[in-house]
CSV table of C-alpha atoms in Angstrom, one decimal:
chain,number,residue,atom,x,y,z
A,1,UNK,CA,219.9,130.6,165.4
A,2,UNK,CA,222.6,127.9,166.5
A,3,UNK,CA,221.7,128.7,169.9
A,4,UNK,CA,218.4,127.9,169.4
A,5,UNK,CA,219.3,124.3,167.4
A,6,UNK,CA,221.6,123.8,170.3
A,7,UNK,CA,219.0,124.4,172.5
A,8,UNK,CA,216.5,121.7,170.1
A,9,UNK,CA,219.6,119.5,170.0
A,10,UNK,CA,219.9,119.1,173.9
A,11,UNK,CA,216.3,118.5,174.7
A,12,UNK,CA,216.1,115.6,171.9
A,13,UNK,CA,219.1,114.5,173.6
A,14,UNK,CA,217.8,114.5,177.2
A,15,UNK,CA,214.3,112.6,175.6
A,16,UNK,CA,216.4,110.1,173.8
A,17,UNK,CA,218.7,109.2,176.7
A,18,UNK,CA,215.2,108.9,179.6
A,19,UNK,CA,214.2,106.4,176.6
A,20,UNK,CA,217.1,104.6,176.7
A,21,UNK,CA,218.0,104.2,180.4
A,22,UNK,CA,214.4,102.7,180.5
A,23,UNK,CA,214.9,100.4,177.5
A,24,UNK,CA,218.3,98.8,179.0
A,25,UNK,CA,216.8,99.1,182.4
A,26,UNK,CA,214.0,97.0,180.9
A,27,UNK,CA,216.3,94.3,179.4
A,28,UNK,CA,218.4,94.0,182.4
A,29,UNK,CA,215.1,93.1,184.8
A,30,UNK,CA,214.1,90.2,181.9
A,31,UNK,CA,217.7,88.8,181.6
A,32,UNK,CA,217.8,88.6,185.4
A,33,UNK,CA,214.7,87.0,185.9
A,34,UNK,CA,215.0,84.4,183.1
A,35,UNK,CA,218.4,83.7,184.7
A,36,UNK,CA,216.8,83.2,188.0
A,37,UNK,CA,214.1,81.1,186.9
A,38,UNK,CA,216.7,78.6,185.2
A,39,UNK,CA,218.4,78.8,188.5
A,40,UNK,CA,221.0,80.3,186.6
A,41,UNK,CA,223.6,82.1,189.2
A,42,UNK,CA,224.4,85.2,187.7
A,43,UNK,CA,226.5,87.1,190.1
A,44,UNK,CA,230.0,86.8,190.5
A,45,UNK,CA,232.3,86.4,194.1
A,46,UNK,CA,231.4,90.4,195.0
A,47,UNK,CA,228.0,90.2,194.5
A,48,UNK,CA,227.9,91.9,191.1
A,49,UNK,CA,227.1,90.4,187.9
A,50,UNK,CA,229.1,88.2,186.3
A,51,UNK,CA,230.6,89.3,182.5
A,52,UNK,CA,228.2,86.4,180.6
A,53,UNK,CA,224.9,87.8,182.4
A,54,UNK,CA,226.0,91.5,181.1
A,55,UNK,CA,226.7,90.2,177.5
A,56,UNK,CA,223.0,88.6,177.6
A,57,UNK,CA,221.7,91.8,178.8
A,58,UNK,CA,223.4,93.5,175.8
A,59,UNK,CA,221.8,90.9,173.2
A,60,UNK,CA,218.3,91.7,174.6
A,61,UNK,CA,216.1,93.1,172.2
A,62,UNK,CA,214.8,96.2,174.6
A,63,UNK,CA,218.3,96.2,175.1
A,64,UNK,CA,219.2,96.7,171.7
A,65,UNK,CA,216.3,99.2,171.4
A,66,UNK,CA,217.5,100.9,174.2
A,67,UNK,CA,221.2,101.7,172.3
A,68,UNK,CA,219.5,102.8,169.3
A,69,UNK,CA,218.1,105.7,171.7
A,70,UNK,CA,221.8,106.0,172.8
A,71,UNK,CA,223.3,107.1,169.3
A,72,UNK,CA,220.5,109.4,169.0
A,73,UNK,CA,221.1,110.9,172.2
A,74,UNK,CA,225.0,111.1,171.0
A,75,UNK,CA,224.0,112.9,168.6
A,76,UNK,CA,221.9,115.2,170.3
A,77,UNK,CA,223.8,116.0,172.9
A,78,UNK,CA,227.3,117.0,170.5
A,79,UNK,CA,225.6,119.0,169.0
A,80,UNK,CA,224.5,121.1,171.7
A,81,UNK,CA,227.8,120.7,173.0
A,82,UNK,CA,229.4,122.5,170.2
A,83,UNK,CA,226.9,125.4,170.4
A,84,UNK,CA,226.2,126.0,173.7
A,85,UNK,CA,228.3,126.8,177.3
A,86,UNK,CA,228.5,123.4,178.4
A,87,UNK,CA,227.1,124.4,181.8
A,88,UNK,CA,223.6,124.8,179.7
A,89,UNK,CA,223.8,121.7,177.2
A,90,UNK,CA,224.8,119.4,179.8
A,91,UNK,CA,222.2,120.3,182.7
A,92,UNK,CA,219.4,120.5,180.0
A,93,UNK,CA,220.7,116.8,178.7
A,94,UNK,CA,220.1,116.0,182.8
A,95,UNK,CA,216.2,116.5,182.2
A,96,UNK,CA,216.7,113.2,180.7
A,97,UNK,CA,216.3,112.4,184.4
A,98,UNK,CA,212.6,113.6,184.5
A,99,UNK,CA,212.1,111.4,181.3
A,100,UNK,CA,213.4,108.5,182.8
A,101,UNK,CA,211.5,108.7,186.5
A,102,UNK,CA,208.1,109.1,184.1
A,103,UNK,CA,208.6,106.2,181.5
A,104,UNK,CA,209.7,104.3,184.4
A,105,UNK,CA,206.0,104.6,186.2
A,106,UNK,CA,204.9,103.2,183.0
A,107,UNK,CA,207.2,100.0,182.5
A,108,UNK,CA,209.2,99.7,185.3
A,109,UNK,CA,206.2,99.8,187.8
A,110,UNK,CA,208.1,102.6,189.6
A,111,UNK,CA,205.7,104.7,192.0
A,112,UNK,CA,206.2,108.2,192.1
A,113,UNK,CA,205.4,110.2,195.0
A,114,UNK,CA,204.8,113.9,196.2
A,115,UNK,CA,208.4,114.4,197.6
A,116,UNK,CA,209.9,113.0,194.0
A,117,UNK,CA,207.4,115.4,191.7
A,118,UNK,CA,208.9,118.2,193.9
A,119,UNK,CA,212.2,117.2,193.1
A,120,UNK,CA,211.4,116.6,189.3
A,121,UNK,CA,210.1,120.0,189.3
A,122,UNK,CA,213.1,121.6,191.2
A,123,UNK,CA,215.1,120.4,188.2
A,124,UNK,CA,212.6,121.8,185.5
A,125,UNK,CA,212.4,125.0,187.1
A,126,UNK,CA,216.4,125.2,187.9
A,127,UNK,CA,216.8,124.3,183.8
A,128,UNK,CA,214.5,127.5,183.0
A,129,UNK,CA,216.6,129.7,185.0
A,130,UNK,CA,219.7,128.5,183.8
A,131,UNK,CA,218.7,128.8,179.9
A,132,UNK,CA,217.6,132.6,180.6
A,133,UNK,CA,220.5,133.2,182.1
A,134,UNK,CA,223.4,131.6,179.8
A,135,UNK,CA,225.0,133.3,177.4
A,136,UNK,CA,224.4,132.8,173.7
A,137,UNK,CA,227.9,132.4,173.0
A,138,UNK,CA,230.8,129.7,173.8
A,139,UNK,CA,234.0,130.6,174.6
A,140,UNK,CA,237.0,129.5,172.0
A,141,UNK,CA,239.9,129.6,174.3
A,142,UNK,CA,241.2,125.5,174.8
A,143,UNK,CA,244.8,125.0,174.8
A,144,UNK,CA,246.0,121.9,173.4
A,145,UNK,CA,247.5,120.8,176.7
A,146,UNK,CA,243.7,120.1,177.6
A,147,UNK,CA,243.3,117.8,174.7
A,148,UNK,CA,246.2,115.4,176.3
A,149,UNK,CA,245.1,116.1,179.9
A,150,UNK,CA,241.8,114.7,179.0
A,151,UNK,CA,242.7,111.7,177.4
A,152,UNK,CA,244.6,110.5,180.1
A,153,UNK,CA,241.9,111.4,182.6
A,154,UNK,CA,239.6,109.6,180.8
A,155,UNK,CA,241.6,106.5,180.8
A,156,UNK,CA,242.5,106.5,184.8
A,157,UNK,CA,238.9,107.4,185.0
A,158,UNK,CA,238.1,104.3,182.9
A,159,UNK,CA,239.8,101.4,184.9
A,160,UNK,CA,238.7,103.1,188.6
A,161,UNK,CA,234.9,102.5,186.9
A,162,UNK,CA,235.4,98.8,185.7
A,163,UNK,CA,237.5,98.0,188.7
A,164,UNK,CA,234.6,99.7,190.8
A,165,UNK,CA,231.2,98.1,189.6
A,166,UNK,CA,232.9,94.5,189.8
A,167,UNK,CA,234.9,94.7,192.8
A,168,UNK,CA,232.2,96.5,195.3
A,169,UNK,CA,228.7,94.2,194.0
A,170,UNK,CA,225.4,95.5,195.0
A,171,UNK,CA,226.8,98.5,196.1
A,172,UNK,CA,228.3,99.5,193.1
A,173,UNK,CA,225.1,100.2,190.9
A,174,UNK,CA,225.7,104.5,192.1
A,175,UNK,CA,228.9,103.9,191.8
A,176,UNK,CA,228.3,102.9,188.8
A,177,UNK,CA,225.9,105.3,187.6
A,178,UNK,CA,228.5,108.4,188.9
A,179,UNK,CA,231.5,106.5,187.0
A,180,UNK,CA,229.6,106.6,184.0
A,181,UNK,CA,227.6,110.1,184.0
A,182,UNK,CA,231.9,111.3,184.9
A,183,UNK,CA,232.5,109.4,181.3
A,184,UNK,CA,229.7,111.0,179.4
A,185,UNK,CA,230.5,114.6,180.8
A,186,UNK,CA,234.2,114.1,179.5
A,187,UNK,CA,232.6,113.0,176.2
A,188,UNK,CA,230.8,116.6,176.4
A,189,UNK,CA,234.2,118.1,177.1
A,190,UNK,CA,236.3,116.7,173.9
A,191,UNK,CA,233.0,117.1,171.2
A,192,UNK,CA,233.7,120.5,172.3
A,193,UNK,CA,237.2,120.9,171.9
A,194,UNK,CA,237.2,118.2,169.2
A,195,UNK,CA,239.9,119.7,166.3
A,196,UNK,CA,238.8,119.3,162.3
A,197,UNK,CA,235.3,119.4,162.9
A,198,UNK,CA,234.9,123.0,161.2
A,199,UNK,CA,236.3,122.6,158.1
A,200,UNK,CA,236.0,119.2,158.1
A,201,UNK,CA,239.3,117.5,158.2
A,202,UNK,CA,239.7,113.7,158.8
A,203,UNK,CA,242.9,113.3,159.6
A,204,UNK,CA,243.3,116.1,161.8
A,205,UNK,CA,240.0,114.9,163.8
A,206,UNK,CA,241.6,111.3,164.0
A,207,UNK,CA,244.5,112.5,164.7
A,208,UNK,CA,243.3,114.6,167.8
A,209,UNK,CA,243.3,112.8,171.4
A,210,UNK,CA,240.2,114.1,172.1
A,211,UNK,CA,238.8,111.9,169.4
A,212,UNK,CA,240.7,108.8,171.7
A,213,UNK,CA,238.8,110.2,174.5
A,214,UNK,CA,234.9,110.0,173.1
A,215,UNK,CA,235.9,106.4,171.5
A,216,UNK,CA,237.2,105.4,175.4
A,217,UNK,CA,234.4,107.4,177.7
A,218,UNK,CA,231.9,106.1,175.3
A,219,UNK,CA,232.6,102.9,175.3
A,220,UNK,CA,233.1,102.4,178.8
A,221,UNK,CA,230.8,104.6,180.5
A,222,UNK,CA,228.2,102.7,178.3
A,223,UNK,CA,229.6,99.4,180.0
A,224,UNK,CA,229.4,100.6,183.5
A,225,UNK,CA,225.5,102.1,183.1
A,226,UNK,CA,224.8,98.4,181.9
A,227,UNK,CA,226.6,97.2,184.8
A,228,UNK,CA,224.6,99.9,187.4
A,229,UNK,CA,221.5,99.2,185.6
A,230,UNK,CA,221.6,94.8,186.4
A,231,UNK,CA,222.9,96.2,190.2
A,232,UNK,CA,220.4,98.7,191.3
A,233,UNK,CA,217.4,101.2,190.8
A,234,UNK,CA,217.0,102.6,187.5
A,235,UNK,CA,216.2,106.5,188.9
A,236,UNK,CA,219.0,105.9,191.8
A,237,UNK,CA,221.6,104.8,188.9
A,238,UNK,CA,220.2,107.7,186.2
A,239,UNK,CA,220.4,110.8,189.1
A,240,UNK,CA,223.9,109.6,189.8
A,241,UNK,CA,224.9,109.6,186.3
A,242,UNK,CA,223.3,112.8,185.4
A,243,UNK,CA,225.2,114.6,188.7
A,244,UNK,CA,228.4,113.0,187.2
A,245,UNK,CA,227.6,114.7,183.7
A,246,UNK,CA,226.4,117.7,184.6
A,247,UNK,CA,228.9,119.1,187.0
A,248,UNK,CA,232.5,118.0,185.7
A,249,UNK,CA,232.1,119.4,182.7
A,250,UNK,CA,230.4,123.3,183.7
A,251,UNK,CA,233.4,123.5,185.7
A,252,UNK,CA,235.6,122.5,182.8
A,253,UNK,CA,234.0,124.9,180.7
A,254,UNK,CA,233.5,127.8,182.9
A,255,UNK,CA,237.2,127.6,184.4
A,256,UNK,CA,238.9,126.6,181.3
A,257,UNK,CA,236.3,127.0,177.9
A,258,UNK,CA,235.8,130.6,178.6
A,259,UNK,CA,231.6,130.0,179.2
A,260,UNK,CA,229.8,132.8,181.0
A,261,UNK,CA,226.3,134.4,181.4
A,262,UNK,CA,224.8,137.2,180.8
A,263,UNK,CA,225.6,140.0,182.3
A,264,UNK,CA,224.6,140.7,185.4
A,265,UNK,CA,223.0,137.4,185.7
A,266,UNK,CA,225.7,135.3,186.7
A,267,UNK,CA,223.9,134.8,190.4
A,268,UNK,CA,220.8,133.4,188.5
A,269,UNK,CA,222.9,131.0,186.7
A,270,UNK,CA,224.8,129.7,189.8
A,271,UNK,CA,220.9,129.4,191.2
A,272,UNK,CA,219.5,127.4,188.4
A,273,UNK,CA,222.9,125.5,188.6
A,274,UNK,CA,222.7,124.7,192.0
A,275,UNK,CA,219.0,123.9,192.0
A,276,UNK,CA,219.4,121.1,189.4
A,277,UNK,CA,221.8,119.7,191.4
A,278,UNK,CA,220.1,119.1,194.4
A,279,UNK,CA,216.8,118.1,192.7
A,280,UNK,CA,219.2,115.4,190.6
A,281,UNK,CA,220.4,114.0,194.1
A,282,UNK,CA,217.2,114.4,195.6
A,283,UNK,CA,215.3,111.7,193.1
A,284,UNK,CA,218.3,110.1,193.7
A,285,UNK,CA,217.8,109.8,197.1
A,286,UNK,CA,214.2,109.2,197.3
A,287,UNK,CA,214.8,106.8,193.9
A,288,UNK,CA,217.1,104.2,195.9
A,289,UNK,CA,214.2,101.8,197.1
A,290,UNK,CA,212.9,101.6,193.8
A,291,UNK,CA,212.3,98.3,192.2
A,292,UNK,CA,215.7,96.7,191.7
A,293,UNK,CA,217.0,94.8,188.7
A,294,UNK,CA,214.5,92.0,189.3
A,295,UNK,CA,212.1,94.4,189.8
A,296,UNK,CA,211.3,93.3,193.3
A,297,UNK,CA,211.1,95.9,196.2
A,298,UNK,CA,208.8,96.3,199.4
A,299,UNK,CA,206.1,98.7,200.0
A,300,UNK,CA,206.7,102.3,199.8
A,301,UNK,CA,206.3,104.4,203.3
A,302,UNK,CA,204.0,107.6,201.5
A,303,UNK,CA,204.7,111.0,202.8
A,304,UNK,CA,208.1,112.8,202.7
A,305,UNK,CA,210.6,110.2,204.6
A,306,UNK,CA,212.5,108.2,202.2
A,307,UNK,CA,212.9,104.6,202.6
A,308,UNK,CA,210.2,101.2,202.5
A,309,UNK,CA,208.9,99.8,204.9
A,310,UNK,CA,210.7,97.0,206.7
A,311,UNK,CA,207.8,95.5,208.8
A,312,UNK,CA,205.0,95.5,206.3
A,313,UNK,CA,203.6,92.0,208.6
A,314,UNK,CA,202.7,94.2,211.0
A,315,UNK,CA,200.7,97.1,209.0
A,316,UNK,CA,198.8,94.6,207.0
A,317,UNK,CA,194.8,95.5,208.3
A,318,UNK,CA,192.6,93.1,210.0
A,319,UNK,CA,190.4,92.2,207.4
A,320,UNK,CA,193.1,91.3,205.0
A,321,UNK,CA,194.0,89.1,208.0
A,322,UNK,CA,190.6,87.7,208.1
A,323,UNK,CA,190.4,87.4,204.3
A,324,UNK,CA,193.6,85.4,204.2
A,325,UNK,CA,192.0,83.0,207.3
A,326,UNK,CA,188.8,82.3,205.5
A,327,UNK,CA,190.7,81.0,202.3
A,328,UNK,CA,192.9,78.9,204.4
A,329,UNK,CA,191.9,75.1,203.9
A,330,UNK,CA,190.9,73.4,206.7
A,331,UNK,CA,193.4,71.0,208.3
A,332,UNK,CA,191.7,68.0,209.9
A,333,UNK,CA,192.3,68.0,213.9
A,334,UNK,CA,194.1,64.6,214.7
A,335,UNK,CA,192.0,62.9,216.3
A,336,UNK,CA,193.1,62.2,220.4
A,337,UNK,CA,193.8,58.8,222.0
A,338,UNK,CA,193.6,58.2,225.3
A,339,UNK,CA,195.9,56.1,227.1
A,340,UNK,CA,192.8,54.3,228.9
A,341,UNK,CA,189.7,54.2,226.2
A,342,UNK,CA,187.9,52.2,229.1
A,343,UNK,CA,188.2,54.3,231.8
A,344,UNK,CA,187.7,57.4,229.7
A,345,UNK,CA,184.4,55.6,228.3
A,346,UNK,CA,185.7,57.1,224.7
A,347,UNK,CA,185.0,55.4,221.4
A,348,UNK,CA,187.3,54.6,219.3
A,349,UNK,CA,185.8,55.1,216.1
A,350,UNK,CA,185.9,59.0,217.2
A,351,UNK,CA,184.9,60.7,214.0
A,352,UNK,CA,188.1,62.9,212.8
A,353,UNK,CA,188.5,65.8,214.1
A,354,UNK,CA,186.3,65.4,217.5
A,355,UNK,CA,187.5,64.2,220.8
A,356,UNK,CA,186.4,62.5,223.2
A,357,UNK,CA,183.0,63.7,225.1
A,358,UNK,CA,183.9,65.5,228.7
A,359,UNK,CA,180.7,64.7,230.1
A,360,UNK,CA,181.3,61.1,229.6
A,361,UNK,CA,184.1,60.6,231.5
A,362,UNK,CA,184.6,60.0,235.3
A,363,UNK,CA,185.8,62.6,237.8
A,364,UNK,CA,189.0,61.4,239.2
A,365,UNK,CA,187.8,61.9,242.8
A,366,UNK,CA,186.0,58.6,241.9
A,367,UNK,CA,188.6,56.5,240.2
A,368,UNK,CA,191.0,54.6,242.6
A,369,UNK,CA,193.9,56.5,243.9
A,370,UNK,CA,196.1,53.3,242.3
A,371,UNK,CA,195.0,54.4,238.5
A,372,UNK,CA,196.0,58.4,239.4
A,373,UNK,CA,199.1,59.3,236.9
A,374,UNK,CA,201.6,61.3,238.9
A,375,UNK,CA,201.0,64.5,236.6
A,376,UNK,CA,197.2,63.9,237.9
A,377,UNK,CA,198.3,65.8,241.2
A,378,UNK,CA,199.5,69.2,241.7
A,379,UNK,CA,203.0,69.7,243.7
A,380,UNK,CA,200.8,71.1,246.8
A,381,UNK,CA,199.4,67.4,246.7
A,382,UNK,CA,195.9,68.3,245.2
A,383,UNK,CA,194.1,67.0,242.4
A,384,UNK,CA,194.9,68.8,238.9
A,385,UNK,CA,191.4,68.5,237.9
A,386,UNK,CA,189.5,65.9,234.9
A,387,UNK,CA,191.6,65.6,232.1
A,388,UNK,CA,190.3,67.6,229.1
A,389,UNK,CA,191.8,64.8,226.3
A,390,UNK,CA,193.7,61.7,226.0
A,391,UNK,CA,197.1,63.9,225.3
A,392,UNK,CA,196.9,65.2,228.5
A,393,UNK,CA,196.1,68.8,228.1
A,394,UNK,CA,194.1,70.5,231.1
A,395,UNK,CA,191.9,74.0,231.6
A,396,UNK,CA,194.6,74.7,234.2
A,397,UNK,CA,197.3,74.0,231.5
């Protein structure tokens, strides 16, 4: 039974979490472009955004929304934590991946293509091998050495992810999104070994480090998603994070927690493991031309190779060519002047747009050698020809 509420516990978790990313991701795109059309500059000397764009971003109301999502997925996801090998809980938690790259298509304007449904699916089917696979049972063997070792992990982790988002700009929003899914794994790791939970006891929960820890990794690895999500693609920034999460803490508990599988499956497990890995960094990889924080990005190439296209100019067809040339407004032709209106028999009172009439004029063979300009006569010493227009332009030109 409390493997099946774990089980209920994580997949609420993983649909609350998709939410939220898209929420915040949401409110980061409208703070940006508000600040840009103020001509507001929001980024600081590294490229990344400055502390007062990231505390408008928080304020926003899908922002806000977006938290809400947050403590339900906290929620969620301790839950399952506490009642299922954390190599289970946190990979079904990753789905929140899936959720994310779907709600995204919806109000992110993110397109989805055949390569990234593979890689969604490689996930989902990876998830159903690890659940049959995983044990029923967590292990109960934490020393309190880990409790310490934690905390201070969590706080060198901590000031590399600040220092990191700020410090490397636009290339910081994976960074960012690895930093943080790190934070959120360690949280997995101390809701786990979290002391005076059952019985409840206050003061020996508050007393615990690992209480310290959830406050810290909360807090911050909540700061440096925000940061990831004003730097860079929503599904680039959530695959990071959920390769962060996922993987730290299986290791912790398989090496350390005492979390197994069942018997004789422990090769299905490390499949199912493995395989919702690679999908993660596969959407990823495909996710990192997504729309960016201003939701602005080129056309997709289709097919399996990642990437946009660079020289879309040159793939736009004919006809959209055309189309664009026919709603063109006509520019009026300046009208030519001659440098002899006599001698070109031209009227001045041209209309606009029409020069003067060829026909009209007098070859040069017939005009005295004296009123020849020198460009009149070609270097071999023979005549150029009648000039086409009183600017001096030629057929042979």
């Amino acid at each position: 039974m409390l493997f099946l509420i774990g089980v209920v516990s994580a997949c609420l978790a993983a649909v609350a979490y998709g939410m939220s990313t898209v929420l915040r991701a949401l409110g980061a795109r409208r703070v940006a472009q508000a600040d840009r059309e103020r001509g507001v500059d929001d980024t600081n000397s590294a490229g990344g955004p400055t502390l007062t764009s990231t505390m408008s971003t928080l304020v926003d109301p899908s922002f806000i929304l977006g938290t809400v999502m947050v403590v339900i997925g906290f929620a969620g996801g301790a839950i399952a934590a506490r009642f299922l090998p954390l190599f289970l809980s946190q990979t079904i938690v990753s789905a929140n991946l899936i959720v994310t790259a779907l709600l995204g298509t919806i109000m992110l304007n993110i397109a989805l293509h055949t390569r990234d449904w593979v890689a969604i699916w490689l996930v989902v089917l990876s998830l159903c091998l690890l659940g049959f696979s995983s044990s029923t049972t967590t292990g109960e063997g934490e020393e309190a050495s880990i409790h310490w070792g934690l905390f201070l992990t969590t706080l060198v982790a901590a000031g590399l992810a600040l220092a990191a988002v700020y410090k490397l700009g636009k290339h910081g929003a994976i960074v960012g999104g690895a930093m943080s899914g790190l934070l959120f794994g360690i949280i997995a790791i101390s809701v786990r070994i979290l002391d005076g939970v059952h019985p409840f006891e206050p003061t020996t929960l508050l007393l615990d480090p690992a209480a310290w820890t959830i406050a810290v990794a909360g807090a911050v690895g909540f700061f440096v998603q925000t940061v990831g999500l004003q730097l860079g693609a929503v599904n680039g920034v959530t695959a990071a994070l959920v390769v962060g999460e996922t993987a730290g803490p299986s290791l912790v508990g398989v090496v350390f927690l005492g979390d197994t599988a069942k018997a004789g499956l422990g090769w299905l497990a490390v499949v199912g493991f493995i395989g919702a890995f690679v999908g993660a960094v596969l959407v990823a990889w495909y996710g990192s031309g997504d729309p960016d924080h201003f939701g602005e990005a080129p056309p997709m190439k289709g097919g399996w190779r990642r990437g946009r296209e660079d020289d879309y100019d040159d793939e736009v067809e004919f006809d959209e060519l055309e189309a664009i040339d026919e709603t063109a407004p006509d520019v009026p032709r300046i009208p030519p002047v001659p440098d002899d209106a006599a001698a070109l028999n031209c009227d001045l009172t041209t209309d606009l747009g029409s020069g003067p009439d060829l026909d009209s004029r007098p070859d040069l063979d017939s005009r005295p050698a004296d009123d020849l300009r020198p460009d009149d006569v070609r270097s071999d010493g023979t005549d150029r020809g009648p000039v086409r227009n009183g600017l001096g332009h030629r057929p042979s030109d």
